[in-house]
Amino acid sequence: METAYRAGRPFIVPEVDDRLLRITASGDEARYRELAAMGARHVLIVPLLSGGQVVGLLTLAATDAERWSEDGDLELAGDLGQRVVATVAAERVATRQRHLHEVTSALSAAGTVAEAATELASVLRRVLGASVVDVCRLETDGLLHLVHSAGYPPERAARFATVPLATPLPIAAAARTGRPVWLADRQARRDRYPESLPHLLEQTQAAAALPLLVGGRVLGTVTASFPEPRLFEPDERAFLLSLIDQAAAAFERAALADARRTMPHWPTRGAPWPTRSNAACCPAPCHIPTGWRSPPATCRRSQGPRPAATGSTSSSSTAAGSPSPSETSWETARRRLR
């Protein structure tokens, strides 16, 4: 039966005893009583294969021992199982595409890195059932700084406010190598990162540590932990990586917005531009971003009248190196620099 199960072929359990019923009920006494009341003693099991892996079971029960005596019955059950798999897979793809669109919209509206981290953690917990999500940002000091943590006790999360890249933890390995780390269960973590076990919650099993990459640069990392073992099948990995790509782009936009807000003399639309004539009120040199119009002639914060010119007012007597009265301060600066 095990060989047929792993190969994805339907098989019959000829006799269902009390022990098998209790195993099927997984310790749920109410479920066990329901199964026992059915009186089913013969079961046809159809493994559901997706990508060469068993992702579920289709179970048919009967009280008649001769109910599935022909090979045609097994073939029909196998065909039915594959139809179920195709339907479930299509629905799963549609659901994930919808979730990805929702996430993209939500992340694009994030104005700060903290908002982007909070939204990403919320999505991973809501869509994938993650119990703990940690989002870190790689700073210029070479350390991972915790931006947001969800599902982890605050007093324990404080220990990981900063994490060196050499730390033997999945989150540091993802940032150091730029590659995701997949841990299917607690044993996988014990084998690869035994130092991290004391920091786990009691119910934590599977985990994924994913780098936030933009153009090959690591901006930070995201770690999602789950309360049950998880295979991280190829389609789920692809969905997670697509989600992280969207998050990384949102993080870069939010980080640039944070930097602009902290820049002391960053010009905004409609604000005066520093020129030679308003250097006293706008001392910091600025560069004109692509697509902005030329700055105004005078600083709006400089309200005083322009000093009157001395000497002859005749246009014919204007010196070769002096600006004419009709020139703006910006034009004057450009002409003098030539």
Short mmCIF file of C-alpha atoms in Angstrom, two decimals:
data_model
loop_
_atom_site.label_atom_id
_atom_site.label_comp_id
_atom_site.label_asym_id
_atom_site.label_seq_id
_atom_site.Cartn_x
_atom_site.Cartn_y
_atom_site.Cartn_z
CA MET A 1 0.00 0.00 0.00
CA GLU A 2 2.84 2.38 0.76
CA THR A 3 4.31 1.82 -2.71
CA ALA A 4 0.95 2.56 -4.34
CA TYR A 5 0.50 5.64 -2.14
CA ARG A 6 3.85 7.15 -3.09
CA ALA A 7 3.29 6.33 -6.75
CA GLY A 8 -0.12 8.01 -6.66
CA ARG A 9 -2.06 4.87 -7.55
CA PRO A 10 -5.48 4.15 -5.97
CA PHE A 11 -5.55 1.24 -3.53
CA ILE A 12 -8.02 -0.52 -1.25
CA VAL A 13 -7.78 -0.96 2.49
CA PRO A 14 -9.66 -4.28 2.86
CA GLU A 15 -10.35 -4.06 6.58
CA VAL A 16 -10.70 -0.94 8.70
CA ASP A 17 -10.30 -1.81 12.36
CA ASP A 18 -10.69 0.29 15.48
CA ARG A 19 -6.99 1.20 15.57
CA LEU A 20 -7.08 2.64 12.05
CA LEU A 21 -10.20 4.64 12.90
CA ARG A 22 -8.47 6.22 15.87
CA ILE A 23 -5.41 7.06 13.77
CA THR A 24 -7.66 8.68 11.17
CA ALA A 25 -9.45 10.70 13.86
CA SER A 26 -6.05 12.08 15.04
CA GLY A 27 -7.06 12.04 18.69
CA ASP A 28 -10.39 13.81 18.12
CA GLU A 29 -12.88 11.71 20.08
CA ALA A 30 -15.92 13.27 18.41
CA ARG A 31 -14.44 12.58 14.99
CA TYR A 32 -13.72 8.98 16.00
CA ARG A 33 -17.33 8.43 17.03
CA GLU A 34 -18.53 9.83 13.70
CA LEU A 35 -16.27 7.46 11.76
CA ALA A 36 -17.28 4.47 13.85
CA ALA A 37 -20.98 5.27 13.39
CA MET A 38 -20.56 5.14 9.59
CA GLY A 39 -19.88 1.41 9.81
CA ALA A 40 -17.41 1.58 6.92
CA ARG A 41 -15.03 -1.38 6.93
CA HIS A 42 -13.64 -1.12 3.38
CA VAL A 43 -11.96 2.02 2.06
CA LEU A 44 -10.73 3.08 -1.37
CA ILE A 45 -7.94 5.65 -1.13
CA VAL A 46 -6.90 7.81 -4.10
CA PRO A 47 -3.66 9.82 -3.63
CA LEU A 48 -3.90 13.28 -5.17
CA LEU A 49 -0.71 14.11 -7.05
CA SER A 50 0.47 17.60 -7.97
CA GLY A 51 3.93 18.13 -9.40
CA GLY A 52 4.84 14.55 -8.59
CA GLN A 53 4.04 15.00 -4.89
CA VAL A 54 1.06 13.72 -2.89
CA VAL A 55 -0.86 16.81 -1.78
CA GLY A 56 -4.02 15.13 -0.50
CA LEU A 57 -6.22 12.08 -0.44
CA LEU A 58 -9.62 11.24 -1.87
CA THR A 59 -11.20 8.62 0.41
CA LEU A 60 -14.25 6.54 -0.50
CA ALA A 61 -15.77 4.23 2.14
CA ALA A 62 -18.20 1.32 1.74
CA THR A 63 -19.73 -1.45 3.83
CA ASP A 64 -19.75 -3.94 0.95
CA ALA A 65 -16.49 -5.89 0.65
CA GLU A 66 -17.11 -6.53 -3.06
CA ARG A 67 -17.86 -2.90 -3.91
CA TRP A 68 -14.51 -2.28 -5.66
CA SER A 69 -13.63 -5.68 -6.99
CA GLU A 70 -12.79 -4.69 -10.58
CA ASP A 71 -9.75 -2.91 -11.94
CA GLY A 72 -12.03 -0.53 -13.81
CA ASP A 73 -13.23 0.84 -10.49
CA LEU A 74 -9.68 1.74 -9.47
CA GLU A 75 -9.03 3.34 -12.85
CA LEU A 76 -12.20 5.40 -12.59
CA ALA A 77 -11.30 6.50 -9.06
CA GLY A 78 -7.82 7.52 -10.23
CA ASP A 79 -9.27 9.62 -13.06
CA LEU A 80 -11.67 11.27 -10.63
CA GLY A 81 -8.77 12.09 -8.31
CA GLN A 82 -6.81 13.80 -11.08
CA ARG A 83 -9.83 15.88 -12.01
CA VAL A 84 -10.11 16.97 -8.39
CA VAL A 85 -6.41 17.91 -8.37
CA ALA A 86 -6.78 19.97 -11.57
CA THR A 87 -9.79 21.84 -10.19
CA VAL A 88 -8.13 22.54 -6.85
CA ALA A 89 -4.89 23.65 -8.54
CA ALA A 90 -6.73 26.08 -10.83
CA GLU A 91 -8.64 27.52 -7.89
CA ARG A 92 -5.42 27.85 -5.91
CA VAL A 93 -3.71 29.74 -8.75
CA ALA A 94 -6.66 32.12 -9.11
CA THR A 95 -6.73 32.74 -5.35
CA ARG A 96 -3.02 33.46 -5.19
CA GLN A 97 -3.20 35.82 -8.16
CA ARG A 98 -5.98 37.69 -6.39
CA HIS A 99 -3.95 37.85 -3.19
CA LEU A 100 -0.89 39.04 -5.09
CA HIS A 101 -2.90 41.84 -6.69
CA GLU A 102 -4.28 42.89 -3.31
CA VAL A 103 -0.82 42.85 -1.77
CA THR A 104 0.67 44.90 -4.61
CA SER A 105 -2.02 47.55 -4.20
CA ALA A 106 -1.59 47.68 -0.44
CA LEU A 107 2.21 47.86 -0.57
CA SER A 108 2.17 50.59 -3.23
CA ALA A 109 0.23 52.77 -0.80
CA ALA A 110 2.81 52.35 1.99
CA GLY A 111 4.49 55.69 2.66
CA THR A 112 7.18 54.47 5.06
CA VAL A 113 9.29 51.37 5.58
CA ALA A 114 7.39 50.66 8.80
CA GLU A 115 4.05 50.76 6.98
CA ALA A 116 5.35 48.43 4.25
CA ALA A 117 6.67 45.98 6.86
CA THR A 118 3.37 45.99 8.76
CA GLU A 119 1.37 45.33 5.60
CA LEU A 120 3.67 42.51 4.50
CA ALA A 121 3.45 40.78 7.89
CA SER A 122 -0.33 41.09 7.86
CA VAL A 123 -0.55 39.48 4.42
CA LEU A 124 1.71 36.54 5.30
CA ARG A 125 -0.31 35.79 8.41
CA ARG A 126 -3.68 36.18 6.71
CA VAL A 127 -2.98 34.44 3.39
CA LEU A 128 -0.48 31.72 4.33
CA GLY A 129 -1.35 31.18 7.98
CA ALA A 130 2.06 32.19 9.33
CA SER A 131 2.14 32.36 13.12
CA VAL A 132 5.22 34.61 13.40
CA VAL A 133 6.56 37.14 10.88
CA ASP A 134 9.72 39.22 11.34
CA VAL A 135 10.75 41.94 8.90
CA CYS A 136 14.30 43.33 9.07
CA ARG A 137 16.13 46.07 7.22
CA LEU A 138 19.83 45.88 6.33
CA GLU A 139 21.42 49.17 7.39
CA THR A 140 24.74 50.75 6.45
CA ASP A 141 26.30 49.44 9.67
CA GLY A 142 26.08 45.91 8.23
CA LEU A 143 23.46 44.79 10.75
CA LEU A 144 19.89 43.64 10.28
CA HIS A 145 17.55 45.97 12.18
CA LEU A 146 14.14 44.66 13.19
CA VAL A 147 11.44 46.87 11.64
CA HIS A 148 8.32 44.89 12.51
CA SER A 149 7.53 41.68 14.38
CA ALA A 150 4.10 40.01 14.52
CA GLY A 151 3.16 36.99 16.61
CA TYR A 152 6.35 36.95 18.69
CA PRO A 153 6.36 38.12 22.34
CA PRO A 154 7.77 41.69 22.46
CA GLU A 155 10.17 40.90 25.29
CA ARG A 156 11.69 38.09 23.22
CA ALA A 157 11.67 40.04 19.96
CA ALA A 158 13.76 42.77 21.64
CA ARG A 159 16.72 40.36 21.70
CA PHE A 160 16.78 40.51 17.90
CA ALA A 161 16.58 44.28 17.51
CA THR A 162 19.88 44.02 15.63
CA VAL A 163 21.35 40.86 14.11
CA PRO A 164 24.90 40.57 12.70
CA LEU A 165 25.10 38.81 9.35
CA ALA A 166 27.49 36.21 10.77
CA THR A 167 24.88 35.02 13.30
CA PRO A 168 23.95 31.33 12.70
CA LEU A 169 20.27 32.11 12.13
CA PRO A 170 18.14 31.59 8.99
CA ILE A 171 17.39 35.31 8.74
CA ALA A 172 21.12 36.18 8.73
CA ALA A 173 21.90 33.43 6.22
CA ALA A 174 19.25 34.78 3.81
CA ALA A 175 20.73 38.28 4.01
CA ARG A 176 24.32 37.06 3.76
CA THR A 177 23.81 34.83 0.72
CA GLY A 178 20.87 36.55 -0.96
CA ARG A 179 19.11 33.18 -1.24
CA PRO A 180 15.94 31.93 0.49
CA VAL A 181 16.13 29.40 3.32
CA TRP A 182 13.36 26.77 3.46
CA LEU A 183 12.88 24.71 6.63
CA ALA A 184 10.13 22.10 6.34
CA ASP A 185 9.90 21.29 10.05
CA ARG A 186 11.59 21.61 13.41
CA GLN A 187 13.98 18.74 12.63
CA ALA A 188 15.26 20.56 9.53
CA ARG A 189 16.03 23.58 11.69
CA ARG A 190 17.74 21.37 14.28
CA ASP A 191 19.96 19.91 11.55
CA ARG A 192 20.93 23.24 9.95
CA TYR A 193 20.57 25.90 12.65
CA PRO A 194 20.67 24.22 16.08
CA GLU A 195 21.58 27.51 17.77
CA SER A 196 18.17 28.94 16.84
CA LEU A 197 16.11 26.27 18.64
CA PRO A 198 16.10 27.96 22.09
CA HIS A 199 14.49 31.05 20.54
CA LEU A 200 11.57 29.22 18.90
CA LEU A 201 8.04 29.22 20.21
CA GLU A 202 6.84 25.84 21.38
CA GLN A 203 4.41 25.38 18.47
CA THR A 204 6.78 26.54 15.70
CA GLN A 205 7.54 23.96 13.02
CA ALA A 206 8.25 25.12 9.46
CA ALA A 207 9.88 28.42 8.51
CA ALA A 208 11.04 30.40 5.49
CA ALA A 209 13.65 33.16 5.54
CA LEU A 210 13.55 35.28 2.38
CA PRO A 211 15.85 38.12 1.26
CA LEU A 212 14.40 41.40 0.00
CA LEU A 213 16.32 41.94 -3.25
CA VAL A 214 16.30 44.86 -5.69
CA GLY A 215 18.77 44.76 -8.56
CA GLY A 216 20.88 42.18 -6.75
CA ARG A 217 21.12 44.34 -3.61
CA VAL A 218 19.83 42.99 -0.29
CA LEU A 219 17.56 45.54 1.38
CA GLY A 220 16.49 43.28 4.25
CA THR A 221 14.90 39.97 5.09
CA VAL A 222 11.52 38.48 5.95
CA THR A 223 11.05 35.39 8.12
CA ALA A 224 7.73 33.56 8.33
CA SER A 225 7.18 30.69 10.80
CA PHE A 226 4.33 28.19 10.72
CA PRO A 227 2.77 26.03 13.45
CA GLU A 228 2.77 22.88 11.31
CA PRO A 229 5.27 21.12 9.01
CA ARG A 230 5.24 22.52 5.48
CA LEU A 231 6.74 21.10 2.30
CA PHE A 232 6.95 24.48 0.53
CA GLU A 233 5.97 23.01 -2.81
CA PRO A 234 7.23 24.68 -6.01
CA ASP A 235 4.03 26.64 -6.64
CA GLU A 236 3.99 27.92 -3.06
CA ARG A 237 7.64 28.92 -3.28
CA ALA A 238 6.97 30.76 -6.54
CA PHE A 239 4.06 32.61 -4.92
CA LEU A 240 6.16 33.57 -1.90
CA LEU A 241 9.04 34.81 -4.05
CA SER A 242 6.66 36.88 -6.21
CA LEU A 243 5.20 38.36 -3.05
CA ILE A 244 8.66 39.19 -1.71
CA ASP A 245 9.67 40.81 -5.02
CA GLN A 246 6.69 43.15 -4.72
CA ALA A 247 7.56 43.86 -1.10
CA ALA A 248 11.20 44.63 -1.97
CA ALA A 249 10.16 47.22 -4.57
CA ALA A 250 7.78 48.80 -2.03
CA PHE A 251 10.56 48.86 0.58
CA GLU A 252 12.91 50.68 -1.77
CA ARG A 253 10.26 53.31 -2.58
CA ALA A 254 9.43 53.74 1.10
CA ALA A 255 13.12 53.98 2.05
CA LEU A 256 13.64 56.78 -0.49
CA ALA A 257 10.60 58.58 0.88
CA ASP A 258 11.98 58.24 4.43
CA ALA A 259 15.32 59.64 3.27
CA ARG A 260 13.68 62.65 1.60
CA ARG A 261 11.73 63.45 4.74
CA THR A 262 14.90 63.51 6.82
CA MET A 263 16.96 65.56 4.32
CA PRO A 264 17.37 69.08 5.83
CA HIS A 265 17.06 71.18 2.66
CA TRP A 266 15.22 68.89 0.23
CA PRO A 267 13.22 71.16 -2.16
CA THR A 268 9.56 70.38 -2.73
CA ARG A 269 7.36 71.36 -5.66
CA GLY A 270 6.55 75.03 -5.46
CA ALA A 271 9.39 75.75 -3.02
CA PRO A 272 12.16 78.28 -3.91
CA TRP A 273 15.36 77.08 -5.48
CA PRO A 274 18.74 78.31 -4.18
CA THR A 275 20.48 80.79 -6.49
CA ARG A 276 23.28 83.26 -6.11
CA SER A 277 20.77 85.94 -5.10
CA ASN A 278 19.09 83.92 -2.33
CA ALA A 279 22.14 82.07 -0.99
CA ALA A 280 21.70 83.68 2.40
CA CYS A 281 18.28 82.11 2.96
CA CYS A 282 18.99 78.87 1.08
CA PRO A 283 22.62 78.07 2.01
CA ALA A 284 22.56 74.35 1.16
CA PRO A 285 23.47 73.46 -2.44
CA CYS A 286 20.75 71.52 -4.25
CA HIS A 287 20.59 69.67 -7.52
CA ILE A 288 17.62 69.92 -9.85
CA PRO A 289 15.89 66.52 -10.30
CA THR A 290 15.08 65.46 -13.83
CA GLY A 291 11.73 66.76 -15.00
CA TRP A 292 11.57 69.84 -12.72
CA ARG A 293 11.15 73.29 -14.18
CA SER A 294 13.82 75.95 -13.81
CA PRO A 295 13.74 77.66 -10.39
CA PRO A 296 12.19 81.10 -9.89
CA ALA A 297 14.24 84.23 -10.24
CA THR A 298 14.16 85.15 -6.54
CA CYS A 299 13.62 83.26 -3.33
CA ARG A 300 10.06 83.52 -2.07
CA ARG A 301 11.37 83.70 1.46
CA SER A 302 13.41 86.77 0.54
CA GLN A 303 10.81 89.53 0.71
CA GLY A 304 13.09 92.57 0.63
CA PRO A 305 13.29 94.81 -2.46
CA ARG A 306 16.18 94.35 -4.84
CA PRO A 307 18.90 96.97 -4.33
CA ALA A 308 18.95 99.77 -6.86
CA ALA A 309 21.80 99.78 -9.37
CA THR A 310 24.45 102.50 -9.00
CA GLY A 311 25.99 104.54 -11.72
CA SER A 312 24.53 105.34 -15.11
CA THR A 313 21.14 103.84 -15.95
CA SER A 314 21.73 104.05 -19.66
CA SER A 315 21.60 100.72 -21.44
CA SER A 316 24.51 101.81 -23.64
CA SER A 317 26.76 102.27 -20.60
CA THR A 318 26.15 98.76 -19.16
CA ALA A 319 29.50 97.06 -18.51
CA ALA A 320 30.34 93.98 -20.51
CA GLY A 321 30.46 91.78 -17.43
CA SER A 322 27.34 93.20 -15.72
CA PRO A 323 23.83 91.83 -16.11
CA SER A 324 21.14 93.96 -17.71
CA PRO A 325 18.14 94.96 -15.54
CA SER A 326 15.94 92.56 -17.51
CA GLU A 327 18.05 89.51 -16.62
CA THR A 328 16.84 87.19 -13.90
CA SER A 329 19.16 86.06 -11.14
CA TRP A 330 19.19 82.54 -12.56
CA GLU A 331 20.17 83.79 -16.01
CA THR A 332 22.80 86.00 -14.45
CA ALA A 333 24.35 83.07 -12.62
CA ARG A 334 24.39 80.96 -15.77
CA ARG A 335 26.00 83.76 -17.82
CA ARG A 336 28.70 84.40 -15.25
CA LEU A 337 29.61 80.74 -15.04
CA ARG A 338 30.21 80.48 -18.78
#
